[in-house]
Structure formats: structure tokens, C-alpha cells
């Protein structure tokens, strides 16, 4: 059996009286990050693609080098 609370929760205001909540700050930084990604598409799309390509090539090189050593040792 589950219980559902129907009471309304209230937030305490900060002593400084600024009225900013951590959620508001998080939303602002999130919106700023989205805007930054739209303004610089290379950072959003190009940089991850280039890093996947480079790290994938390095990883495949390691795998192939490791497997060729095993074949030669037989």
C-alpha cells in the first residue's frame, strides 16, 4: 500500500532576502549552457565527434597491438 502526501510544502526564504533558490540558479546555468551550445556548434557537435574519432583510433590500436602479440607468441 502506498501513501500520498497532499500537504503543500513551503520554502524558507534565505536570511539575505535575495530570493534566489538553488533551483533558480540551476535553471539559469542550464539555460546559459544551452545558449552557449547554440552559439558555438563546434563545441556541441564537432568536439565530441573529433574526440570519439581520436580516442576510438587509439583504443583500436591498443586492441590490435595486444592481439597481434598474442598471435605471435603461439
Coordinates of N, CA, C and O in Angstrom, one line a residue:
X1 N 0.9 -1.2 0.0 CA 0.0 0.0 0.0 C 0.9 1.2 0.0 O 1.9 1.3 0.7
X2 N 0.5 2.2 -0.8 CA 1.3 3.5 -0.8 C 0.5 4.6 -0.3 O -0.7 4.6 -0.4
X3 N 1.2 5.6 0.3 CA 0.5 6.7 0.8 C 0.9 8.0 0.0 O 2.0 8.0 -0.5
X4 N 0.0 8.9 -0.2 CA 0.3 10.1 -1.0 C 0.1 11.3 0.0 O -0.9 11.4 0.6
X5 N 1.1 12.1 0.0 CA 1.0 13.3 0.8 C 0.4 14.4 0.0 O 0.8 14.7 -1.1
X6 N -0.6 15.0 0.6 CA -1.3 16.1 -0.2 C -1.0 17.5 0.4 O -1.5 18.5 -0.1
X7 N -0.2 17.5 1.4 CA 0.2 18.8 2.0 C 1.1 19.7 1.1 O 1.8 19.1 0.3
X8 N 0.9 21.0 1.2 CA 1.8 21.8 0.4 C 3.0 22.2 1.2 O 3.0 22.6 2.3
X9 N 4.2 22.0 0.5 CA 5.4 22.3 1.2 C 5.8 23.8 0.9 O 5.6 24.3 -0.2
X10 N 6.3 24.5 1.9 CA 6.7 25.8 1.7 C 8.2 25.9 1.8 O 8.9 25.2 2.6
X11 N 8.8 26.9 1.1 CA 10.3 27.0 1.1 C 10.6 28.2 2.1 O 9.9 29.2 2.0
X12 N 11.6 28.0 2.8 CA 12.1 29.1 3.7 C 12.9 30.1 2.9 O 13.7 29.7 2.1
X13 N 12.7 31.3 3.1 CA 13.5 32.3 2.4 C 14.9 32.4 3.1 O 15.0 32.2 4.2
X14 N 15.8 32.8 2.3 CA 17.2 33.0 2.8 C 17.3 34.2 3.7 O 16.6 35.1 3.5
X15 N 18.2 34.2 4.6 CA 18.4 35.3 5.5 C 18.8 36.6 4.8 O 18.4 37.7 5.3
X16 N 19.4 36.5 3.7 CA 19.8 37.7 3.0 C 18.7 38.3 2.3 O 18.8 39.5 1.9
X17 N 17.6 37.6 2.1 CA 16.4 38.1 1.4 C 16.6 38.3 -0.1 O 15.8 39.0 -0.7
X18 N 17.5 37.6 -0.7 CA 17.8 37.8 -2.1 C 16.7 37.1 -2.9 O 16.4 37.5 -4.0
X19 N 16.1 36.0 -2.3 CA 15.0 35.3 -3.0 C 15.5 34.4 -4.1 O 14.7 33.8 -4.7
X20 N 16.8 34.2 -4.2 CA 17.2 33.2 -5.2 C 17.3 31.8 -4.5 O 17.7 31.7 -3.4
X21 N 16.8 30.8 -5.2 CA 16.9 29.5 -4.7 C 17.9 28.7 -5.6 O 18.2 29.1 -6.7
X22 N 18.4 27.6 -5.0 CA 19.3 26.8 -5.8 C 18.7 26.3 -7.1 O 19.4 26.2 -8.1
X23 N 17.4 26.1 -7.2 CA 16.7 25.6 -8.4 C 16.8 26.7 -9.4 O 17.0 26.5 -10.6
X24 N 16.5 28.0 -9.0 CA 16.6 29.1 -9.9 C 18.0 29.3 -10.5 O 18.2 29.5 -11.7
X25 N 19.0 29.1 -9.7 CA 20.4 29.2 -10.1 C 20.7 28.1 -11.1 O 21.4 28.3 -12.1
X26 N 20.2 26.9 -10.9 CA 20.4 25.7 -11.7 C 19.8 26.0 -13.1 O 20.3 25.7 -14.1
X27 N 18.5 26.5 -13.1 CA 17.9 26.8 -14.3 C 18.6 27.9 -15.1 O 18.7 27.8 -16.4
X28 N 19.1 28.9 -14.5 CA 19.9 29.9 -15.2 C 21.1 29.3 -15.8 O 21.4 29.6 -17.0
X29 N 21.8 28.5 -15.1 CA 23.1 28.0 -15.6 C 22.8 27.0 -16.8 O 23.5 26.9 -17.7
X30 N 21.7 26.3 -16.6 CA 21.2 25.3 -17.7 C 20.9 26.1 -19.0 O 21.3 25.7 -20.1
X31 N 20.1 27.2 -18.8 CA 19.8 28.0 -20.0 C 21.0 28.6 -20.6 O 21.1 28.7 -21.8
X32 N 21.9 29.1 -19.8 CA 23.1 29.7 -20.3 C 24.0 28.6 -21.1 O 24.5 28.9 -22.1
X33 N 24.0 27.4 -20.6 CA 24.8 26.3 -21.2 C 24.1 26.0 -22.6 O 24.8 25.8 -23.6
X34 N 22.8 25.9 -22.6 CA 22.1 25.6 -23.9 C 22.3 26.7 -24.9 O 22.6 26.5 -26.1
X35 N 22.3 28.0 -24.5 CA 22.5 29.1 -25.4 C 24.0 29.0 -25.9 O 24.2 29.3 -27.1
X36 N 24.9 28.7 -25.0 CA 26.3 28.6 -25.4 C 26.5 27.5 -26.5 O 27.3 27.7 -27.4
X37 N 25.8 26.4 -26.3 CA 25.9 25.3 -27.3 C 25.3 25.7 -28.6 O 25.8 25.3 -29.7
X38 N 24.3 26.6 -28.6 CA 23.7 27.0 -29.9 C 24.6 28.1 -30.6 O 24.7 28.1 -31.8
X39 N 25.3 28.9 -29.8 CA 26.2 29.9 -30.4 C 27.5 29.3 -30.9 O 28.1 29.9 -31.8
X40 N 27.9 28.2 -30.3 CA 29.2 27.6 -30.8 C 28.9 26.1 -31.1 O 29.1 25.2 -30.3
X41 N 28.4 25.8 -32.3 CA 28.0 24.5 -32.6 C 29.2 23.5 -32.7 O 29.1 22.3 -32.5
X42 N 30.4 24.0 -32.9 CA 31.6 23.2 -32.9 C 31.8 22.5 -31.6 O 32.1 21.3 -31.5
X43 N 31.6 23.2 -30.5 CA 31.8 22.7 -29.2 C 30.7 21.6 -28.9 O 31.0 20.6 -28.3
X44 N 29.5 21.8 -29.4 CA 28.4 20.9 -29.2 C 28.5 19.6 -30.0 O 28.2 18.5 -29.6
X45 N 28.9 19.8 -31.3 CA 28.9 18.6 -32.2 C 30.3 18.2 -32.7 O 30.6 17.0 -32.7
X46 N 31.1 19.2 -33.0 CA 32.4 18.9 -33.6 C 33.4 18.3 -32.6 O 34.1 17.3 -32.9
X47 N 33.5 18.9 -31.5 CA 34.5 18.4 -30.5 C 34.2 17.0 -30.0 O 35.1 16.2 -29.9
X48 N 32.9 16.7 -29.7 CA 32.7 15.3 -29.3 C 33.0 14.3 -30.4 O 33.5 13.2 -30.2
X49 N 32.7 14.7 -31.7 CA 32.9 13.8 -32.8 C 34.4 13.6 -33.0 O 34.9 12.4 -33.2
X50 N 35.2 14.6 -32.9 CA 36.7 14.5 -33.1 C 37.3 13.7 -31.9 O 38.1 12.8 -32.2
X51 N 36.8 13.9 -30.7 CA 37.4 13.2 -29.6 C 37.0 11.7 -29.7 O 37.8 10.8 -29.4
X52 N 35.8 11.4 -30.1 CA 35.4 10.0 -30.3 C 36.3 9.3 -31.4 O 36.7 8.2 -31.2
X53 N 36.6 10.0 -32.4 CA 37.4 9.5 -33.5 C 38.8 9.3 -33.0 O 39.4 8.2 -33.3
X54 N 39.4 10.2 -32.3 CA 40.8 10.1 -31.9 C 40.9 9.0 -30.8 O 41.8 8.1 -30.9
X55 N 40.0 9.0 -29.8 CA 40.1 8.0 -28.8 C 39.7 6.6 -29.3 O 40.3 5.6 -28.8
X56 N 38.8 6.6 -30.2 CA 38.5 5.3 -30.8 C 39.6 4.7 -31.6 O 39.9 3.5 -31.5
X57 N 40.3 5.5 -32.3 CA 41.5 5.1 -33.1 C 42.6 4.6 -32.1 O 43.2 3.6 -32.4
X58 N 42.8 5.3 -31.1 CA 43.8 4.9 -30.1 C 43.4 3.6 -29.4 O 44.3 2.7 -29.2
X59 N 42.2 3.5 -29.1 CA 41.7 2.2 -28.4 C 41.8 1.0 -29.4 O 42.2 0.0 -29.0
X60 N 41.4 1.2 -30.6 CA 41.6 0.1 -31.6 C 43.0 -0.2 -31.8 O 43.4 -1.4 -32.0
X61 N 43.9 0.8 -31.8 CA 45.3 0.5 -32.0 C 45.8 -0.3 -30.8 O 46.6 -1.3 -31.0
X62 N 45.4 0.0 -29.6 CA 45.8 -0.8 -28.4 C 45.3 -2.2 -28.5 O 46.0 -3.2 -28.2
X63 N 44.0 -2.4 -29.0 CA 43.4 -3.7 -29.1 C 44.2 -4.6 -30.1 O 44.5 -5.7 -29.9
X64 N 44.4 -3.9 -31.3 CA 45.1 -4.7 -32.3 C 46.5 -5.0 -32.0 O 47.0 -6.1 -32.3
X65 N 47.2 -4.1 -31.3 CA 48.6 -4.4 -30.9 C 48.6 -5.5 -29.8 O 49.4 -6.4 -29.9
X66 N 47.7 -5.5 -28.9 CA 47.6 -6.6 -27.9 C 47.3 -7.9 -28.5 O 47.9 -8.9 -28.2
X67 N 46.4 -8.0 -29.5 CA 46.0 -9.2 -30.1 C 47.1 -9.8 -31.0 O 47.3 -11.0 -31.1
X68 N 47.9 -8.9 -31.7 CA 48.9 -9.4 -32.6 C 50.1 -10.0 -31.7 O 50.7 -10.9 -32.2
X69 N 50.3 -9.5 -30.5 CA 51.3 -10.0 -29.7 C 51.0 -11.4 -29.3 O 51.8 -12.3 -29.3
X70 N 49.7 -11.7 -29.0 CA 49.3 -13.0 -28.6 C 49.4 -14.0 -29.7 O 49.8 -15.1 -29.6
X71 N 49.1 -13.5 -31.0 CA 49.2 -14.4 -32.1 C 50.7 -14.8 -32.4 O 51.0 -16.0 -32.7
X72 N 51.6 -13.9 -32.2 CA 53.0 -14.2 -32.5 C 53.6 -15.0 -31.4 O 54.6 -15.7 -31.6
X73 N 53.0 -15.1 -30.2 CA 53.6 -15.9 -29.1 C 53.2 -17.3 -29.2 O 53.7 -18.1 -28.5
X74 N 52.3 -17.7 -30.0 CA 51.8 -19.1 -30.1 C 52.9 -20.0 -30.6 O 53.7 -20.2 -31.1

